[in-house]
Amino acid sequence: MHKLRTWVSYRPPPSLLRSTTIELNRRLNGLSKLGCLEEARNLFDEMPDKDEFTWNTMVAAYANSGRLTDARKLFDESPVKGSITWSGLIAGYCRYGCEVEAFKLFSEMHMEGQRPTQYTMGSVLRLCSMTSSLQRGEQIHGYALKTGNDGNVFVATGLVDMYAKCMCIIEAESLFEKVADAKNHATWTAMLTGYSHNRDSFQAMDFFRHMRAQGVEINQFTFPSILTACAAVLANDFGLQVHGCIVKSGFGSNIFVQSALVDMYAKCRDLKSAKKKLESMEIDDAISWNSLIVGFVNQGLKGEALYTFQRMHAKNMKIDEYTLPSVLNSLASTKDVRNAKSVHCLILKSGFGRYQVVNNALVDVYSKQGNLDSALTIFNHMEGKDVVSWTSLVVGYSHNGSYEESLKLFCAMHVTGSIQLDQLIVANIMSSCAELAIMEFGQQLHAILVKSGLESSLSVDNSLVTMYAKCGAILDANRVFDSMQNRNVITYTALIVGYAQNGKGLYSLLLYDQMISAGIAPDYITFIGLLFACSHTGSLEKGRSYFNSMDNIHGIKPGAEHYACMIDLLGRSGNLSEAKQLLDQMDVEPDATVWKSLLGACRMHKELEMGEMAAKELFELEPKNSMPYVMLSNLYSAAGRWEDAAKIRKLMKCRGISKEPGSSWTQANGKTHTFVSEDRSHPMMARIYSKIDEVIALIKEAGYVPDMSFVLHDMEREGKELGLAYHSEKLALAFGLLVVPSGAVIRIYKNLRVCGDCHTAFKYISSLYDRHIVLRDSNCFHHFVDGKCSCGDYW
């Protein structure tokens, strides 16, 4: 009653009483289109007479502006709800992606007996395109067929767009051909956009030519789609022609077309044209600036990317969540920590710290700069973590040599169960397994990869080959290699190096020939593997040939690593004078690796004078490294110069240099068991020492004679023999013989080079105990089988 009294007592302003409803509706419609919603609502409330047009206009005004709650409330109050009323409300829900509400309203409209118009169906189909709702779109298609609206140009265009955006390009093509009489430039553009969206860029370009030949109108919506297609396949020449069409058709000043041009040129690596186009734009468009920044980043022009961002910031342009990751990406591979922190501060000040894509980029930049603590802090404070978040951190730890932490993070990610594996994280975890020689973990990851159904990639397959090769499972590495459909230089190099490190250097040389026959050019790393293989097979002439071919045939300048391999090869084969001559003629400054190779050869051939010279060079290059002191001491000991050996050890002590203790370890029952020389700390030590005594007695009967030259202290023969018997690798092997089942491979790892006496003993043990023993020392793998070692004693 109160509302009734209020309405009865209401007296409209005289101006409204003098205006007709038609005039007021015209004024209401004008205010609505201008976005003056408050003024429009005031006029609506003051109008004495409201007809259906009045209600429809106000409902549509609220819906189009995103005020959906107000639109729905007014819709419910409307005394008459026609198809236009329903369509206006549905269009608003569709525009703002409210999928559930939009489809619910569409269904209610039909149940209320209101027939959806072509515009209603067009709005719903656009929503299906936005959300890739194929099933809903097919239902609308069925309704359009039933009501005869499928031939309407508005509906037909929506259907073509819907099927194309839902990745059903064949259905879109079929429908496009069927509606010959019901298509206009919008339908053609929808089909073109569909090809571009489905990454069929060449078809999109052919279709664009066809459009022009048919005289179809091309507008500001067509050009961005064809430019996107050009960018996807780096078709810069075609893009230039499209640019010409844009200028001729008068759309050169359209902001969306200009932005698409900048993006196309940037992605086609024509940064000069992209920059020129950006400078010519009258309106500063953040999307265009982002495109140019990304273009600079992709071409490695980090400084240009940062400078462009600084200009953008100086213009007080709106920086969004897409700008910042590009800038951070430009800083990721540099050591520009100061600018990275500055951008981080800007992120926090501007409120973008809550965006996951920005946080992912921050984790990535700090990880790649080696600032793992900052990366982990950001990661831990992220509310949501996706596969990119985890991958950035896992890869960061792996690239910075924190392999164990990388594996722990991966396990934590896997435990969540909510993150799907991707190829990048698998490849990096495989690399961590390779570096740590943890084959069991690598095998489990391989099984998870197969079980997950994740499509393999060249990078994943390459990492699998590398992992198995570096873990001493060269047959498994070869199986992965044989199963690969595509191979590149990294694939071949991984197996070439793998064969070389596992004592199958001749296979490395054969594989290199296959690689050349396949038309794949070698790289810098390939020759390191080849020369290493030659060094460990005594293939002197092959080594010389490969070394000479590097620059003469393949245009690769030899580096210190290649010289080190050649000096090692010459030294092992007894050509010490030639090795010294090559060192003197090097095009690059000899580094520690080169001098170590020469010193190692001198140790092998007991060449004291040259060995002393190499050791002194190493004292200067690596003053804190114990290796040259130990090698020279060993050289003196092998020559029986015990006093000189003692002097070197005293010199080490005076200079505060301590020798890295030799240790060996093996895995059993999920645990790692580590041993040092004459170790007695292991719980099974009594059984281990008993087993060693048994083994030594047995191999002595078979002809083994302890090599006293590997005893580094002057003592009685019995003491020397005991010292040799209880080396860390022999303790690890005795433990393996006790706990590793018969028939299984015994795998032992040593942080230093294997002792020559242990090497000889292992050959006897492998034969007498019928065991396959794999020992990885600091240089290569040794596979002991039937009394022989894969290294051919070139170890």
PDB file of N, CA, C and O in Angstrom, residues 480-537:
ATOM      1  N   VAL A 480      67.701 -46.644 -26.454  1.00  0.00           N
ATOM      2  CA  VAL A 480      66.951 -45.391 -26.609  1.00  0.00           C
ATOM      3  C   VAL A 480      67.317 -44.735 -27.935  1.00  0.00           C
ATOM      4  O   VAL A 480      66.448 -44.266 -28.676  1.00  0.00           O
ATOM      5  N   PHE A 481      68.616 -44.708 -28.246  1.00  0.00           N
ATOM      6  CA  PHE A 481      69.092 -44.120 -29.499  1.00  0.00           C
ATOM      7  C   PHE A 481      68.423 -44.794 -30.700  1.00  0.00           C
ATOM      8  O   PHE A 481      67.939 -44.128 -31.618  1.00  0.00           O
ATOM      9  N   ASP A 482      68.389 -46.127 -30.695  1.00  0.00           N
ATOM     10  CA  ASP A 482      67.813 -46.874 -31.819  1.00  0.00           C
ATOM     11  C   ASP A 482      66.306 -46.642 -31.961  1.00  0.00           C
ATOM     12  O   ASP A 482      65.758 -46.729 -33.062  1.00  0.00           O
ATOM     13  N   SER A 483      65.630 -46.342 -30.842  1.00  0.00           N
ATOM     14  CA  SER A 483      64.178 -46.156 -30.878  1.00  0.00           C
ATOM     15  C   SER A 483      63.768 -44.767 -31.336  1.00  0.00           C
ATOM     16  O   SER A 483      62.595 -44.516 -31.608  1.00  0.00           O
ATOM     17  N   MET A 484      64.730 -43.848 -31.409  1.00  0.00           N
ATOM     18  CA  MET A 484      64.415 -42.455 -31.749  1.00  0.00           C
ATOM     19  C   MET A 484      64.138 -42.298 -33.236  1.00  0.00           C
ATOM     20  O   MET A 484      64.883 -42.807 -34.074  1.00  0.00           O
ATOM     21  N   GLN A 485      63.050 -41.576 -33.536  1.00  0.00           N
ATOM     22  CA  GLN A 485      62.718 -41.300 -34.930  1.00  0.00           C
ATOM     23  C   GLN A 485      63.522 -40.126 -35.470  1.00  0.00           C
ATOM     24  O   GLN A 485      63.865 -40.092 -36.655  1.00  0.00           O
ATOM     25  N   ASN A 486      63.799 -39.157 -34.607  1.00  0.00           N
ATOM     26  CA  ASN A 486      64.583 -37.986 -35.008  1.00  0.00           C
ATOM     27  C   ASN A 486      65.835 -37.899 -34.152  1.00  0.00           C
ATOM     28  O   ASN A 486      65.798 -38.150 -32.948  1.00  0.00           O
ATOM     29  N   ARG A 487      66.933 -37.536 -34.780  1.00  0.00           N
ATOM     30  CA  ARG A 487      68.194 -37.381 -34.063  1.00  0.00           C
ATOM     31  C   ARG A 487      68.876 -36.114 -34.547  1.00  0.00           C
ATOM     32  O   ARG A 487      68.730 -35.730 -35.704  1.00  0.00           O
ATOM     33  N   ASN A 488      69.636 -35.501 -33.673  1.00  0.00           N
ATOM     34  CA  ASN A 488      70.417 -34.328 -34.062  1.00  0.00           C
ATOM     35  C   ASN A 488      71.843 -34.494 -33.568  1.00  0.00           C
ATOM     36  O   ASN A 488      72.227 -35.557 -33.069  1.00  0.00           O
ATOM     37  N   VAL A 489      72.631 -33.448 -33.673  1.00  0.00           N
ATOM     38  CA  VAL A 489      74.036 -33.548 -33.293  1.00  0.00           C
ATOM     39  C   VAL A 489      74.180 -33.857 -31.801  1.00  0.00           C
ATOM     40  O   VAL A 489      75.119 -34.572 -31.392  1.00  0.00           O
ATOM     41  N   ILE A 490      73.242 -33.384 -30.987  1.00  0.00           N
ATOM     42  CA  ILE A 490      73.309 -33.667 -29.546  1.00  0.00           C
ATOM     43  C   ILE A 490      73.107 -35.156 -29.291  1.00  0.00           C
ATOM     44  O   ILE A 490      73.775 -35.751 -28.440  1.00  0.00           O
ATOM     45  N   THR A 491      72.189 -35.777 -30.036  1.00  0.00           N
ATOM     46  CA  THR A 491      71.922 -37.210 -29.882  1.00  0.00           C
ATOM     47  C   THR A 491      73.180 -38.020 -30.170  1.00  0.00           C
ATOM     48  O   THR A 491      73.605 -38.864 -29.361  1.00  0.00           O
ATOM     49  N   TYR A 492      73.766 -37.771 -31.355  1.00  0.00           N
ATOM     50  CA  TYR A 492      74.950 -38.524 -31.748  1.00  0.00           C
ATOM     51  C   TYR A 492      76.114 -38.259 -30.789  1.00  0.00           C
ATOM     52  O   TYR A 492      76.832 -39.178 -30.382  1.00  0.00           O
ATOM     53  N   THR A 493      76.285 -36.994 -30.418  1.00  0.00           N
ATOM     54  CA  THR A 493      77.399 -36.642 -29.534  1.00  0.00           C
ATOM     55  C   THR A 493      77.257 -37.313 -28.172  1.00  0.00           C
ATOM     56  O   THR A 493      78.248 -37.789 -27.595  1.00  0.00           O
ATOM     57  N   ALA A 494      76.022 -37.370 -27.657  1.00  0.00           N
ATOM     58  CA  ALA A 494      75.798 -38.003 -26.353  1.00  0.00           C
ATOM     59  C   ALA A 494      76.236 -39.462 -26.380  1.00  0.00           C
ATOM     60  O   ALA A 494      76.873 -39.951 -25.426  1.00  0.00           O
ATOM     61  N   LEU A 495      75.920 -40.167 -27.466  1.00  0.00           N
ATOM     62  CA  LEU A 495      76.290 -41.587 -27.544  1.00  0.00           C
ATOM     63  C   LEU A 495      77.764 -41.752 -27.883  1.00  0.00           C
ATOM     64  O   LEU A 495      78.424 -42.693 -27.398  1.00  0.00           O
ATOM     65  N   ILE A 496      78.320 -40.856 -28.708  1.00  0.00           N
ATOM     66  CA  ILE A 496      79.758 -40.909 -29.007  1.00  0.00           C
ATOM     67  C   ILE A 496      80.559 -40.758 -27.722  1.00  0.00           C
ATOM     68  O   ILE A 496      81.487 -41.533 -27.443  1.00  0.00           O
ATOM     69  N   VAL A 497      80.199 -39.758 -26.905  1.00  0.00           N
ATOM     70  CA  VAL A 497      80.873 -39.551 -25.623  1.00  0.00           C
ATOM     71  C   VAL A 497      80.605 -40.731 -24.690  1.00  0.00           C
ATOM     72  O   VAL A 497      81.506 -41.198 -23.976  1.00  0.00           O
ATOM     73  N   GLY A 498      79.350 -41.221 -24.706  1.00  0.00           N
ATOM     74  CA  GLY A 498      78.983 -42.355 -23.863  1.00  0.00           C
ATOM     75  C   GLY A 498      79.801 -43.596 -24.178  1.00  0.00           C
ATOM     76  O   GLY A 498      80.320 -44.265 -23.261  1.00  0.00           O
ATOM     77  N   TYR A 499      79.939 -43.925 -25.455  1.00  0.00           N
ATOM     78  CA  TYR A 499      80.764 -45.066 -25.845  1.00  0.00           C
ATOM     79  C   TYR A 499      82.205 -44.871 -25.370  1.00  0.00           C
ATOM     80  O   TYR A 499      82.838 -45.790 -24.835  1.00  0.00           O
ATOM     81  N   ALA A 500      82.723 -43.663 -25.587  1.00  0.00           N
ATOM     82  CA  ALA A 500      84.112 -43.384 -25.206  1.00  0.00           C
ATOM     83  C   ALA A 500      84.323 -43.557 -23.711  1.00  0.00           C
ATOM     84  O   ALA A 500      85.304 -44.166 -23.273  1.00  0.00           O
ATOM     85  N   GLN A 501      83.401 -43.036 -22.910  1.00  0.00           N
ATOM     86  CA  GLN A 501      83.548 -43.109 -21.459  1.00  0.00           C
ATOM     87  C   GLN A 501      83.325 -44.510 -20.919  1.00  0.00           C
ATOM     88  O   GLN A 501      83.739 -44.817 -19.800  1.00  0.00           O
ATOM     89  N   ASN A 502      82.645 -45.357 -21.687  1.00  0.00           N
ATOM     90  CA  ASN A 502      82.360 -46.713 -21.232  1.00  0.00           C
ATOM     91  C   ASN A 502      83.270 -47.749 -21.886  1.00  0.00           C
ATOM     92  O   ASN A 502      82.945 -48.940 -21.933  1.00  0.00           O
ATOM     93  N   GLY A 503      84.413 -47.268 -22.404  1.00  0.00           N
ATOM     94  CA  GLY A 503      85.413 -48.199 -22.914  1.00  0.00           C
ATOM     95  C   GLY A 503      85.082 -48.799 -24.259  1.00  0.00           C
ATOM     96  O   GLY A 503      85.646 -49.831 -24.631  1.00  0.00           O
ATOM     97  N   LYS A 504      84.187 -48.185 -25.002  1.00  0.00           N
ATOM     98  CA  LYS A 504      83.841 -48.664 -26.340  1.00  0.00           C
ATOM     99  C   LYS A 504      84.159 -47.582 -27.366  1.00  0.00           C
ATOM    100  O   LYS A 504      83.334 -47.172 -28.174  1.00  0.00           O
ATOM    101  N   GLY A 505      85.404 -47.101 -27.296  1.00  0.00           N
ATOM    102  CA  GLY A 505      85.818 -45.992 -28.148  1.00  0.00           C
ATOM    103  C   GLY A 505      85.716 -46.283 -29.629  1.00  0.00           C
ATOM    104  O   GLY A 505      85.427 -45.384 -30.428  1.00  0.00           O
ATOM    105  N   LEU A 506      85.947 -47.536 -30.029  1.00  0.00           N
ATOM    106  CA  LEU A 506      85.853 -47.870 -31.449  1.00  0.00           C
ATOM    107  C   LEU A 506      84.425 -47.683 -31.956  1.00  0.00           C
ATOM    108  O   LEU A 506      84.210 -47.301 -33.109  1.00  0.00           O
ATOM    109  N   TYR A 507      83.436 -47.948 -31.085  1.00  0.00           N
ATOM    110  CA  TYR A 507      82.043 -47.705 -31.459  1.00  0.00           C
ATOM    111  C   TYR A 507      81.799 -46.200 -31.663  1.00  0.00           C
ATOM    112  O   TYR A 507      80.990 -45.806 -32.503  1.00  0.00           O
ATOM    113  N   SER A 508      82.497 -45.382 -30.884  1.00  0.00           N
ATOM    114  CA  SER A 508      82.378 -43.927 -31.045  1.00  0.00           C
ATOM    115  C   SER A 508      82.791 -43.522 -32.450  1.00  0.00           C
ATOM    116  O   SER A 508      82.126 -42.702 -33.098  1.00  0.00           O
ATOM    117  N   LEU A 509      83.897 -44.092 -32.915  1.00  0.00           N
ATOM    118  CA  LEU A 509      84.406 -43.734 -34.239  1.00  0.00           C
ATOM    119  C   LEU A 509      83.454 -44.192 -35.340  1.00  0.00           C
ATOM    120  O   LEU A 509      83.224 -43.479 -36.321  1.00  0.00           O
ATOM    121  N   LEU A 510      82.878 -45.386 -35.178  1.00  0.00           N
ATOM    122  CA  LEU A 510      81.915 -45.887 -36.162  1.00  0.00           C
ATOM    123  C   LEU A 510      80.649 -45.023 -36.177  1.00  0.00           C
ATOM    124  O   LEU A 510      80.096 -44.725 -37.242  1.00  0.00           O
ATOM    125  N   LEU A 511      80.207 -44.626 -34.981  1.00  0.00           N
ATOM    126  CA  LEU A 511      78.997 -43.810 -34.885  1.00  0.00           C
ATOM    127  C   LEU A 511      79.223 -42.439 -35.513  1.00  0.00           C
ATOM    128  O   LEU A 511      78.303 -41.866 -36.126  1.00  0.00           O
ATOM    129  N   TYR A 512      80.437 -41.924 -35.390  1.00  0.00           N
ATOM    130  CA  TYR A 512      80.753 -40.640 -36.019  1.00  0.00           C
ATOM    131  C   TYR A 512      80.596 -40.744 -37.537  1.00  0.00           C
ATOM    132  O   TYR A 512      80.057 -39.832 -38.174  1.00  0.00           O
ATOM    133  N   ASP A 513      81.054 -41.841 -38.100  1.00  0.00           N
ATOM    134  CA  ASP A 513      80.909 -42.039 -39.552  1.00  0.00           C
ATOM    135  C   ASP A 513      79.431 -42.077 -39.942  1.00  0.00           C
ATOM    136  O   ASP A 513      79.038 -41.520 -40.982  1.00  0.00           O
ATOM    137  N   GLN A 514      78.614 -42.751 -39.119  1.00  0.00           N
ATOM    138  CA  GLN A 514      77.160 -42.793 -39.392  1.00  0.00           C
ATOM    139  C   GLN A 514      76.553 -41.392 -39.334  1.00  0.00           C
ATOM    140  O   GLN A 514      75.692 -41.034 -40.129  1.00  0.00           O
ATOM    141  N   MET A 515      77.017 -40.612 -38.388  1.00  0.00           N
ATOM    142  CA  MET A 515      76.514 -39.252 -38.211  1.00  0.00           C
ATOM    143  C   MET A 515      76.823 -38.410 -39.448  1.00  0.00           C
ATOM    144  O   MET A 515      75.952 -37.683 -39.955  1.00  0.00           O
ATOM    145  N   ILE A 516      78.042 -38.500 -39.939  1.00  0.00           N
ATOM    146  CA  ILE A 516      78.425 -37.739 -41.136  1.00  0.00           C
ATOM    147  C   ILE A 516      77.612 -38.214 -42.343  1.00  0.00           C
ATOM    148  O   ILE A 516      77.144 -37.407 -43.158  1.00  0.00           O
ATOM    149  N   SER A 517      77.401 -39.536 -42.440  1.00  0.00           N
ATOM    150  CA  SER A 517      76.606 -40.085 -43.554  1.00  0.00           C
ATOM    151  C   SER A 517      75.168 -39.606 -43.499  1.00  0.00           C
ATOM    152  O   SER A 517      74.508 -39.466 -44.542  1.00  0.00           O
ATOM    153  N   ALA A 518      74.655 -39.353 -42.280  1.00  0.00           N
ATOM    154  CA  ALA A 518      73.283 -38.871 -42.115  1.00  0.00           C
ATOM    155  C   ALA A 518      73.158 -37.379 -42.400  1.00  0.00           C
ATOM    156  O   ALA A 518      72.060 -36.809 -42.322  1.00  0.00           O
ATOM    157  N   GLY A 519      74.290 -36.732 -42.732  1.00  0.00           N
ATOM    158  CA  GLY A 519      74.247 -35.320 -43.077  1.00  0.00           C
ATOM    159  C   GLY A 519      74.221 -34.396 -41.880  1.00  0.00           C
ATOM    160  O   GLY A 519      73.851 -33.219 -42.006  1.00  0.00           O
ATOM    161  N   ILE A 520      74.614 -34.901 -40.717  1.00  0.00           N
ATOM    162  CA  ILE A 520      74.613 -34.085 -39.495  1.00  0.00           C
ATOM    163  C   ILE A 520      76.042 -33.635 -39.210  1.00  0.00           C
ATOM    164  O   ILE A 520      76.944 -34.455 -39.075  1.00  0.00           O
ATOM    165  N   ALA A 521      76.224 -32.335 -39.126  1.00  0.00           N
ATOM    166  CA  ALA A 521      77.560 -31.773 -38.909  1.00  0.00           C
ATOM    167  C   ALA A 521      77.945 -31.866 -37.441  1.00  0.00           C
ATOM    168  O   ALA A 521      77.122 -31.627 -36.554  1.00  0.00           O
ATOM    169  N   PRO A 522      79.203 -32.215 -37.152  1.00  0.00           N
ATOM    170  CA  PRO A 522      79.661 -32.300 -35.752  1.00  0.00           C
ATOM    171  C   PRO A 522      79.805 -30.906 -35.145  1.00  0.00           C
ATOM    172  O   PRO A 522      79.865 -29.906 -35.865  1.00  0.00           O
ATOM    173  N   ASP A 523      79.859 -30.844 -33.838  1.00  0.00           N
ATOM    174  CA  ASP A 523      80.077 -29.566 -33.163  1.00  0.00           C
ATOM    175  C   ASP A 523      81.292 -29.655 -32.249  1.00  0.00           C
ATOM    176  O   ASP A 523      82.033 -30.649 -32.259  1.00  0.00           O
ATOM    177  N   TYR A 524      81.492 -28.630 -31.477  1.00  0.00           N
ATOM    178  CA  TYR A 524      82.653 -28.517 -30.588  1.00  0.00           C
ATOM    179  C   TYR A 524      82.748 -29.710 -29.639  1.00  0.00           C
ATOM    180  O   TYR A 524      83.824 -30.295 -29.453  1.00  0.00           O
ATOM    181  N   ILE A 525      81.589 -30.099 -29.056  1.00  0.00           N
ATOM    182  CA  ILE A 525      81.576 -31.193 -28.075  1.00  0.00           C
ATOM    183  C   ILE A 525      81.810 -32.540 -28.748  1.00  0.00           C
ATOM    184  O   ILE A 525      82.441 -33.435 -28.163  1.00  0.00           O
ATOM    185  N   THR A 526      81.330 -32.694 -29.977  1.00  0.00           N
ATOM    186  CA  THR A 526      81.508 -33.966 -30.687  1.00  0.00           C
ATOM    187  C   THR A 526      82.978 -34.344 -30.757  1.00  0.00           C
ATOM    188  O   THR A 526      83.360 -35.498 -30.523  1.00  0.00           O
ATOM    189  N   PHE A 527      83.822 -33.361 -31.067  1.00  0.00           N
ATOM    190  CA  PHE A 527      85.247 -33.659 -31.216  1.00  0.00           C
ATOM    191  C   PHE A 527      85.926 -33.950 -29.889  1.00  0.00           C
ATOM    192  O   PHE A 527      86.913 -34.690 -29.846  1.00  0.00           O
ATOM    193  N   ILE A 528      85.407 -33.388 -28.805  1.00  0.00           N
ATOM    194  CA  ILE A 528      85.948 -33.763 -27.489  1.00  0.00           C
ATOM    195  C   ILE A 528      85.711 -35.254 -27.256  1.00  0.00           C
ATOM    196  O   ILE A 528      86.605 -35.986 -26.821  1.00  0.00           O
ATOM    197  N   GLY A 529      84.470 -35.716 -27.566  1.00  0.00           N
ATOM    198  CA  GLY A 529      84.146 -37.139 -27.417  1.00  0.00           C
ATOM    199  C   GLY A 529      84.994 -38.013 -28.320  1.00  0.00           C
ATOM    200  O   GLY A 529      85.500 -39.070 -27.904  1.00  0.00           O
ATOM    201  N   LEU A 530      85.185 -37.584 -29.570  1.00  0.00           N
ATOM    202  CA  LEU A 530      85.974 -38.370 -30.525  1.00  0.00           C
ATOM    203  C   LEU A 530      87.432 -38.490 -30.078  1.00  0.00           C
ATOM    204  O   LEU A 530      88.009 -39.581 -30.097  1.00  0.00           O
ATOM    205  N   LEU A 531      88.023 -37.370 -29.698  1.00  0.00           N
ATOM    206  CA  LEU A 531      89.425 -37.387 -29.289  1.00  0.00           C
ATOM    207  C   LEU A 531      89.614 -38.156 -27.992  1.00  0.00           C
ATOM    208  O   LEU A 531      90.630 -38.836 -27.801  1.00  0.00           O
ATOM    209  N   PHE A 532      88.630 -38.067 -27.094  1.00  0.00           N
ATOM    210  CA  PHE A 532      88.666 -38.863 -25.871  1.00  0.00           C
ATOM    211  C   PHE A 532      88.637 -40.351 -26.225  1.00  0.00           C
ATOM    212  O   PHE A 532      89.374 -41.162 -25.640  1.00  0.00           O
ATOM    213  N   ALA A 533      87.775 -40.713 -27.196  1.00  0.00           N
ATOM    214  CA  ALA A 533      87.676 -42.112 -27.626  1.00  0.00           C
ATOM    215  C   ALA A 533      89.001 -42.585 -28.211  1.00  0.00           C
ATOM    216  O   ALA A 533      89.459 -43.702 -27.927  1.00  0.00           O
ATOM    217  N   CYS A 534      89.619 -41.740 -29.028  1.00  0.00           N
ATOM    218  CA  CYS A 534      90.909 -42.110 -29.619  1.00  0.00           C
ATOM    219  C   CYS A 534      91.968 -42.303 -28.541  1.00  0.00           C
ATOM    220  O   CYS A 534      92.783 -43.229 -28.599  1.00  0.00           O
ATOM    221  N   SER A 535      91.941 -41.415 -27.541  1.00  0.00           N
ATOM    222  CA  SER A 535      92.911 -41.493 -26.451  1.00  0.00           C
ATOM    223  C   SER A 535      92.768 -42.785 -25.671  1.00  0.00           C
ATOM    224  O   SER A 535      93.765 -43.374 -25.245  1.00  0.00           O
ATOM    225  N   HIS A 536      91.524 -43.249 -25.516  1.00  0.00           N
ATOM    226  CA  HIS A 536      91.278 -44.437 -24.692  1.00  0.00           C
ATOM    227  C   HIS A 536      91.223 -45.728 -25.509  1.00  0.00           C
ATOM    228  O   HIS A 536      90.879 -46.779 -24.971  1.00  0.00           O
ATOM    229  N   THR A 537      91.547 -45.621 -26.796  1.00  0.00           N
ATOM    230  CA  THR A 537      91.675 -46.829 -27.619  1.00  0.00           C
ATOM    231  C   THR A 537      93.042 -46.881 -28.293  1.00  0.00           C
ATOM    232  O   THR A 537      93.336 -47.817 -29.042  1.00  0.00           O
TER     233      THR A 537
END
